[in-house]
Short mmCIF file of C-alpha atoms and ligand atoms in Angstrom, two decimals:
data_model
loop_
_atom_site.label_atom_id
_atom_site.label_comp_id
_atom_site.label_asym_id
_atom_site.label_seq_id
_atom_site.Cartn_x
_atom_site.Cartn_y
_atom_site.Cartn_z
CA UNK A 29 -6.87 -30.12 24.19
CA UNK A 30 -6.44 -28.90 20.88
CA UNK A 31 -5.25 -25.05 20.33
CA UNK A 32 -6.97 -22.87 17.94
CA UNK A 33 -5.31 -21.40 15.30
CA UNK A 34 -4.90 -17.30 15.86
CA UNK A 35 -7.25 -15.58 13.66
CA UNK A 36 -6.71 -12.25 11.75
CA UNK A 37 -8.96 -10.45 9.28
CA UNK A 38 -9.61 -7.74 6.41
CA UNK A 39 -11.41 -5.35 6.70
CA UNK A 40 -13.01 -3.10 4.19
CA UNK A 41 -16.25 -2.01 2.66
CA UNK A 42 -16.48 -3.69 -0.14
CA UNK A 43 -13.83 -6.01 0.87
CA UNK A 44 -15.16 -9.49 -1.74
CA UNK A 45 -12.23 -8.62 -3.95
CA UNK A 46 -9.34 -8.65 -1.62
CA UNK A 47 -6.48 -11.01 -2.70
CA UNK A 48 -5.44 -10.69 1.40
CA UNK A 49 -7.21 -14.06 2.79
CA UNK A 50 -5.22 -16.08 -0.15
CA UNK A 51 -1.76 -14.37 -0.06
CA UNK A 52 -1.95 -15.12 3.87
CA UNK A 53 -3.21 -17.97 3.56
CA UNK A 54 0.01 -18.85 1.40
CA UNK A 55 1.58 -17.44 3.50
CA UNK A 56 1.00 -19.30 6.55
CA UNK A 57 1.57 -22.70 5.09
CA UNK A 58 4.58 -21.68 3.28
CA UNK A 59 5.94 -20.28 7.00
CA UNK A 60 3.28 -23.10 9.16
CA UNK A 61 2.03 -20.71 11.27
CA UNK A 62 -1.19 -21.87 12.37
CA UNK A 63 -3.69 -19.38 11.55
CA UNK A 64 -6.61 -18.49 9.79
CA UNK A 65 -7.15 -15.43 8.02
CA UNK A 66 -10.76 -14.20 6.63
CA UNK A 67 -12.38 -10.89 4.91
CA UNK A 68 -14.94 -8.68 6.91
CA UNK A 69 -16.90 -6.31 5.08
CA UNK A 70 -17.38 -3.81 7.59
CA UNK A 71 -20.79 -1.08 7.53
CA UNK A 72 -19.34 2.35 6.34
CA UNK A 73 -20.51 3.98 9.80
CA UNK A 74 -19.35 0.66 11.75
CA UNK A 75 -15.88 0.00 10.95
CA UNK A 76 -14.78 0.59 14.90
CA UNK A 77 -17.61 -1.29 16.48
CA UNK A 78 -16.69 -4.46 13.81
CA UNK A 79 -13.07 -4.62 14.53
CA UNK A 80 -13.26 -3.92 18.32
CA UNK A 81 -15.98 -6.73 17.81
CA UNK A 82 -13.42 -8.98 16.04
CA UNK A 83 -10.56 -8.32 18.54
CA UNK A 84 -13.45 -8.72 21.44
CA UNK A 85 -13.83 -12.35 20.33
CA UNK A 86 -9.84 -13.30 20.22
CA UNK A 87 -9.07 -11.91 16.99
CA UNK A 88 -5.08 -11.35 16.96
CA UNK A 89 -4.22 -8.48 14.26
CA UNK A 90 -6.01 -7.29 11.20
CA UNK A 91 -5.68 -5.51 8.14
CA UNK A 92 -7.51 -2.47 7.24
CA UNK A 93 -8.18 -1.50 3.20
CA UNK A 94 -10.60 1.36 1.44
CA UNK A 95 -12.19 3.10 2.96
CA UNK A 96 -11.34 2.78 6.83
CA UNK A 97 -7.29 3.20 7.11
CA UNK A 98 -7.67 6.80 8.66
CA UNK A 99 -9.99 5.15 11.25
CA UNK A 100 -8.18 2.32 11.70
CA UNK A 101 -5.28 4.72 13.15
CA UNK A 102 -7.20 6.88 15.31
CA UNK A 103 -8.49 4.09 16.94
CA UNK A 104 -5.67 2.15 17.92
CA UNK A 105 -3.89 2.72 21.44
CA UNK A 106 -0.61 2.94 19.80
CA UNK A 107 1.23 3.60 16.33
CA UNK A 108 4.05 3.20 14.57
CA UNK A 109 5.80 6.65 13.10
CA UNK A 110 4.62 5.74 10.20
CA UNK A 111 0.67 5.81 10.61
CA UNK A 112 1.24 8.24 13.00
CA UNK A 113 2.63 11.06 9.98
CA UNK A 114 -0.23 9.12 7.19
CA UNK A 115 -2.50 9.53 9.98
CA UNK A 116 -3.31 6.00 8.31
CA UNK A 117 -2.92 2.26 8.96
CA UNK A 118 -3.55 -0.87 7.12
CA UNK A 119 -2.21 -2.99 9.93
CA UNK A 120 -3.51 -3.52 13.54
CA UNK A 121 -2.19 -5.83 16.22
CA UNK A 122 -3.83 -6.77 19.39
CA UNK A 123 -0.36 -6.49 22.24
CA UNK A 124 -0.22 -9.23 25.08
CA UNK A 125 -1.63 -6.10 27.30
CA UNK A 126 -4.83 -5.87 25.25
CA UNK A 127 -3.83 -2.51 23.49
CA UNK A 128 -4.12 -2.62 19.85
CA UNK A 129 -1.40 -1.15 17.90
CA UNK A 130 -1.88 0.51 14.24
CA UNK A 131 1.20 0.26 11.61
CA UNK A 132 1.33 1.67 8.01
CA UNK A 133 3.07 -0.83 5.81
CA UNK A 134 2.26 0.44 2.43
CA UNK A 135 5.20 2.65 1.88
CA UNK A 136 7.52 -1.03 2.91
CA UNK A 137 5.39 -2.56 0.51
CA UNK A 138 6.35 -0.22 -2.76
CA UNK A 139 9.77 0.44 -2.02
CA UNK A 140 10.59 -3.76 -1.44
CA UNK A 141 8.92 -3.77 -4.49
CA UNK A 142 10.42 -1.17 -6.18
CA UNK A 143 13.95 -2.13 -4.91
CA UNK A 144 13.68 -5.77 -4.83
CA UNK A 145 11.68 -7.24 -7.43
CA UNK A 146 12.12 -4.51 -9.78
CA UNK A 147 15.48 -3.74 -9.23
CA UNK A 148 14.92 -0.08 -9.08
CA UNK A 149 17.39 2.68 -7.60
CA UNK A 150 15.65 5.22 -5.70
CA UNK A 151 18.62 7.18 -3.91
CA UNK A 152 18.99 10.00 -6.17
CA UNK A 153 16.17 9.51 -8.76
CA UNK A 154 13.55 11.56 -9.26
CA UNK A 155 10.25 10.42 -8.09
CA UNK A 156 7.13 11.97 -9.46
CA UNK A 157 3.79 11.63 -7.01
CA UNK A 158 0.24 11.60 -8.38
CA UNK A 159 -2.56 11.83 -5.49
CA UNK A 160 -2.22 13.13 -2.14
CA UNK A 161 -5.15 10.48 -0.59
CA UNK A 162 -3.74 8.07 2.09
CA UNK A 163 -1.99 5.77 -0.09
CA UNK A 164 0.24 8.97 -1.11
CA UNK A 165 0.71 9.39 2.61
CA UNK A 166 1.44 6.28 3.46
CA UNK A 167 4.27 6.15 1.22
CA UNK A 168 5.91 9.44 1.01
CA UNK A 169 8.53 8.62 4.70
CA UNK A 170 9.74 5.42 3.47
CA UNK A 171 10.72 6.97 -0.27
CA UNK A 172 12.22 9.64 1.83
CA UNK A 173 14.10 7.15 3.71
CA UNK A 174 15.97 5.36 0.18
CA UNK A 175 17.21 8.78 -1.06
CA UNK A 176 15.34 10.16 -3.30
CA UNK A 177 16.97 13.21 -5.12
CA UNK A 178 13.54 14.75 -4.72
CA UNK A 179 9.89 13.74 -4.43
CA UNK A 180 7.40 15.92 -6.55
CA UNK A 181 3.30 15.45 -5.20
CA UNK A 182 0.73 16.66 -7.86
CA UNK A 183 -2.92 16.23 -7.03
CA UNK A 184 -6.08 17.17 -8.88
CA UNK A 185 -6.85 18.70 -5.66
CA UNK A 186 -3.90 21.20 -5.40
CA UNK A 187 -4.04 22.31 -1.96
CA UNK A 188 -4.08 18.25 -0.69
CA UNK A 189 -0.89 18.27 -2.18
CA UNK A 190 0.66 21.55 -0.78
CA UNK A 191 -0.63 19.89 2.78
CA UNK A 192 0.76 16.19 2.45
CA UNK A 193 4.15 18.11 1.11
CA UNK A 194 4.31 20.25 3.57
CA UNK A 195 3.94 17.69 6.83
CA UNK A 196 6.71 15.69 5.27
CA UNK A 197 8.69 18.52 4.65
CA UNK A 198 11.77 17.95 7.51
CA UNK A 199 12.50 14.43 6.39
CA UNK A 200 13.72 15.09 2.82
CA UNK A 201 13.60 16.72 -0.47
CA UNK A 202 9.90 16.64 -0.81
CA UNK A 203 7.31 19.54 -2.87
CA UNK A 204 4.03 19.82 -4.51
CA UNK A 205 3.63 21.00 -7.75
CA UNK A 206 1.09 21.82 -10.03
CA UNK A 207 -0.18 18.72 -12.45
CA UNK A 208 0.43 21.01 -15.56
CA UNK A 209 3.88 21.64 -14.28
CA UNK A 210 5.37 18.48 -12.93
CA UNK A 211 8.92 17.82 -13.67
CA UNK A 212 10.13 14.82 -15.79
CA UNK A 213 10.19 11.56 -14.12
CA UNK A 214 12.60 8.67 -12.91
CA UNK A 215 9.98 6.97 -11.43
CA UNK A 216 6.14 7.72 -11.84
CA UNK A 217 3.75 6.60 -9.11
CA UNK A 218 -0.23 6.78 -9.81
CA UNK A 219 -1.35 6.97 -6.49
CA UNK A 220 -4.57 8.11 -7.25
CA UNK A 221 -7.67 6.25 -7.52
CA UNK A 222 -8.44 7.30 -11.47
CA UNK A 223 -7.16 3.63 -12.44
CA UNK A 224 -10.48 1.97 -10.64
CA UNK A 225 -13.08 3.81 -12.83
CA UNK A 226 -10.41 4.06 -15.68
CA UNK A 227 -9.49 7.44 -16.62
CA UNK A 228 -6.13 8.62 -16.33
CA UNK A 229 -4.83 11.77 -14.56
CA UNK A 230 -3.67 14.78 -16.35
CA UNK A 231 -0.04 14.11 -17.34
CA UNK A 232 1.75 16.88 -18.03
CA UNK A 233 3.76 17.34 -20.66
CA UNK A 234 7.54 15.77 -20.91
CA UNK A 235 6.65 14.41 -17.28
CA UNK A 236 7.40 10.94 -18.98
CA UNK A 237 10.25 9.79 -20.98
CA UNK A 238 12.39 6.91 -21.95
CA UNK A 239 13.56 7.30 -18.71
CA UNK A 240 10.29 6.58 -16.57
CA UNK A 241 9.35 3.70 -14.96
CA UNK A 242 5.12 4.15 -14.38
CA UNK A 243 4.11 2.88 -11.45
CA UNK A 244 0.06 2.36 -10.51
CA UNK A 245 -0.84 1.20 -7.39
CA UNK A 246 -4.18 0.28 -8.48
CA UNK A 247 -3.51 -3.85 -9.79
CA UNK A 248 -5.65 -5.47 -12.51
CA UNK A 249 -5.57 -8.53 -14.64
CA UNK A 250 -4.93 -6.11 -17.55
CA UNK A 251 -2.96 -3.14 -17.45
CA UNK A 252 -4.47 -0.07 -16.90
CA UNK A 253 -5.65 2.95 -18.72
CA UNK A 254 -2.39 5.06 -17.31
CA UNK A 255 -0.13 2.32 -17.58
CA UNK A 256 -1.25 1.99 -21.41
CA UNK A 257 -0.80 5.63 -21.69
CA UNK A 258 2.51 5.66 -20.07
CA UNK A 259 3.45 2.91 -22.38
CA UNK A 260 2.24 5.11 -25.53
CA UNK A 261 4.37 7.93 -24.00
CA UNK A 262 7.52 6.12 -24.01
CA UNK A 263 7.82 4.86 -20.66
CA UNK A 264 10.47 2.37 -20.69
CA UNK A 265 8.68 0.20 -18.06
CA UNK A 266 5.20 -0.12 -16.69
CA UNK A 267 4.10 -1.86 -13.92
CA UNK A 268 0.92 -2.43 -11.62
CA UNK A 269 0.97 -2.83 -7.96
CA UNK A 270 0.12 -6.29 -7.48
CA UNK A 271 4.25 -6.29 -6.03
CA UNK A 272 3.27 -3.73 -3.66
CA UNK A 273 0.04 -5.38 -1.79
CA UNK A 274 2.04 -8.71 -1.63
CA UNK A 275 4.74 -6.85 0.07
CA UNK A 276 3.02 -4.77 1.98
CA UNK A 277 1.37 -8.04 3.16
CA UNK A 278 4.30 -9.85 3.88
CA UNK A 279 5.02 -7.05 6.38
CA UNK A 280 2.06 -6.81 8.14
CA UNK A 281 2.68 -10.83 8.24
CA UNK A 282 5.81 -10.06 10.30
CA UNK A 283 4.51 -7.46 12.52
CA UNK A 284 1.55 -10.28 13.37
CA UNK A 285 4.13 -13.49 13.31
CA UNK A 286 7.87 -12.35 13.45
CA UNK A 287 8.54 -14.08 10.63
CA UNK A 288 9.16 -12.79 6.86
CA UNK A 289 7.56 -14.64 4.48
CA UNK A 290 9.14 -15.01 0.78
CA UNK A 291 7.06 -12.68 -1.76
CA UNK A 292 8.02 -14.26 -4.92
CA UNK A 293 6.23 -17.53 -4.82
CA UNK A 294 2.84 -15.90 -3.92
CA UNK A 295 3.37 -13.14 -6.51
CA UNK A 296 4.00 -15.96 -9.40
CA UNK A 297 0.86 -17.38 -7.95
CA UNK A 298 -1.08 -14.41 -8.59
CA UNK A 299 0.07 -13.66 -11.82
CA UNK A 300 2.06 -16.67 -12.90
CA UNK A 301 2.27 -14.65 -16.47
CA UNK A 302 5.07 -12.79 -14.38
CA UNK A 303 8.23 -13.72 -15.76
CA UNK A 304 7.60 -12.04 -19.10
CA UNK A 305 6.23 -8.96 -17.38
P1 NDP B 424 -8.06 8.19 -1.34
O1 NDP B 424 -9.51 8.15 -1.59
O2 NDP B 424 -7.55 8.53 0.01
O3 NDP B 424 -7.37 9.24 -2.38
C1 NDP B 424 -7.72 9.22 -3.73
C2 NDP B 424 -6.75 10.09 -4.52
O4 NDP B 424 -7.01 9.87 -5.90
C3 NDP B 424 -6.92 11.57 -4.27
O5 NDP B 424 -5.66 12.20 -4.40
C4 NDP B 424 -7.86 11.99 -5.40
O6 NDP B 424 -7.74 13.35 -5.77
C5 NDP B 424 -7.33 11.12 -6.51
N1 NDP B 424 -8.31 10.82 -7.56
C6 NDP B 424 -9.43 10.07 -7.47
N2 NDP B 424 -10.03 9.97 -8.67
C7 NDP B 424 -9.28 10.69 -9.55
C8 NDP B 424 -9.38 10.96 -10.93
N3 NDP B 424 -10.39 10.48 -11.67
N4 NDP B 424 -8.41 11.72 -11.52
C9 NDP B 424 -7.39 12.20 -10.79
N5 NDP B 424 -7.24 11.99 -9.45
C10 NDP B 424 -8.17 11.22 -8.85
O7 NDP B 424 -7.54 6.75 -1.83
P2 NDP B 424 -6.19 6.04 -1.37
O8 NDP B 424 -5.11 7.04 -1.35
O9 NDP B 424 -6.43 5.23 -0.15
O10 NDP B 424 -5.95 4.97 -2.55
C11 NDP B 424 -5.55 5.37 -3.85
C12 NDP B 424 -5.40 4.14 -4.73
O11 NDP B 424 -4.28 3.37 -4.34
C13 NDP B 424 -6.61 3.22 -4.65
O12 NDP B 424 -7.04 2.98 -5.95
C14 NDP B 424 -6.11 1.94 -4.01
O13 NDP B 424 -6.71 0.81 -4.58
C15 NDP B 424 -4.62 1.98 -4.32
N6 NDP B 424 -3.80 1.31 -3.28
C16 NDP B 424 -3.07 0.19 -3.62
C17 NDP B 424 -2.28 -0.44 -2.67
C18 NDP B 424 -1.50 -1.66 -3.04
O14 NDP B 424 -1.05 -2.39 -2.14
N7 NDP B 424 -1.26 -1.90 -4.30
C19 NDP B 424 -2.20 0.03 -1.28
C20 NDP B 424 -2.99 1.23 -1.04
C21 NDP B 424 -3.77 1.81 -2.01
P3 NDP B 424 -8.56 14.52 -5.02
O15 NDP B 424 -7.76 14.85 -3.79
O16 NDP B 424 -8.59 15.61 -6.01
O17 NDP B 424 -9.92 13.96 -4.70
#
């Protein structure tokens, strides 16, 4: 009798553009674990029913994108601290006892890619936050967690800010500011969503500098309007975060597989223009 390979799954609304199926798709052959890994485009008002679906039918694990993380976490049995404090997963894993268990590993995903690929130092820089959605969330305990001399969170939305600042407040150095009055920054992360209709948020002045590495989260084939702009302002690197969904893949990979797949062949893959980035 032949075994079927485990199957896993994205899920998102609209979910045709993930890159997921093919980085885990490298990813198992690189590693040979047999399994098969597809994209589900859930209803906006059925995300639950469609995964429990999924899971229903032998499903192992899945991942969870736009707009359904916060869902994907109060549904599960279980969580790691992580989307526990995010209130936010983009992992889920079905346990031998049936219960599924939700994980966050976007904030893994930057900081490997931060620390590793880009050979960044976090302990003791300072790290300038825009957005307070849950891709700010998700990130904000494992920046924590490297040292950061302090972690500034400026949102269009002030009082989102104030909120995701204060619920991280006991693990570190970590306070909202106004956009006009954020501080000059080590390392500047767009976490906000502006990059996918391509406007850039306000950036105050000073807030970059020879000094700043630009981060946006949001990955493109061309670099977007606020890297461009953070380029013009003298930012002396910018970079998209292609690095961080690979990473945050290879994670989730692990949780699923126990294994750790190696990021840097996949990312070349994606974006084999790489080495001169
Ligand atoms: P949310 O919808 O939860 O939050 C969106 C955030 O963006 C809010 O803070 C919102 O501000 C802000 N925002 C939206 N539009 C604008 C604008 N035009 N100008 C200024 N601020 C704006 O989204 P997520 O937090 O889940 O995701 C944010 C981005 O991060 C997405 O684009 C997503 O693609 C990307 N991402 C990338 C990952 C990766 O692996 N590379 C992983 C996770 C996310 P307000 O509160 O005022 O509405």
């Amino acid at each position: 009798m032949t075994t079927q390979p485990d199957r896993y799954a994205v899920f998102g609304h609209p979910v045709g553009h993930s890159l997921s199926p093919r980085i885990h798709g490298w990813f198992a052959a690189q590693t040979g674990e047999a399994m098969v890994y597809t994209a589900i485009e859930a209803p906006l008002e059925g995300f639950e029913a469609a995964v429990r679906a999924f899971f229903a039918d032998g499903g192992r694990g899945a991942n969870v994108t736009v707009p359904f993380k916060a869902e994907a976490s109060a549904l599960a049995d279980c969580r790691d601290p992580a989307a526990e404090r995010a209130a936010a997963a983009n992992t889920l894993r079905v346990e031998a006892d049936g219960r599924i268990a939700a994980f966050n590993t976007d904030g893994i995903g930057l900081v490997r890619d931060l620390e590793g690929r880009l050979a960044c130092r976090l302990e003791g820089a300072t790290v300038v936050m825009l957005g307070a959605g849950g891709a700010a969330a998700g990130v904000i305990e494992p920046l924590l967690a490297r040292g950061v001399g302090r972690l500034v969170i400026g949102n269009r939305s002030p009082a989102r800010a104030v909120e995701l600042a204060d619920r991280f407040a006991d693990l570190g150095p970590v306070a909202a500011e106004s956009m006009a009055g954020l501080p000059p920054a080590d390392i500047l992360i767009n976490a906000t969503a502006a990059s996918l209709d391509g406007s850039v948020p306000e950036l105050a002045p000073g807030l970059v500098g020879s000094q700043t590495l630009a981060y946006d989260m949001v990955y493109a084939a061309q670099p977007t309007a606020f890297l461009l702009r953070c380029a013009e302002l003298g930012a002396r690197r910018t970079v998209d975060g292609l690095g961080m969904l690979v990473e945050q893949a290879a994670e989730a990979f692990r949780l699923w597989r126990g294994v750790l797949p190696d990021t840097a062949p996949v990312f070349a893959r994606l974006r084999p223009s790489s080495t001169a980035e």
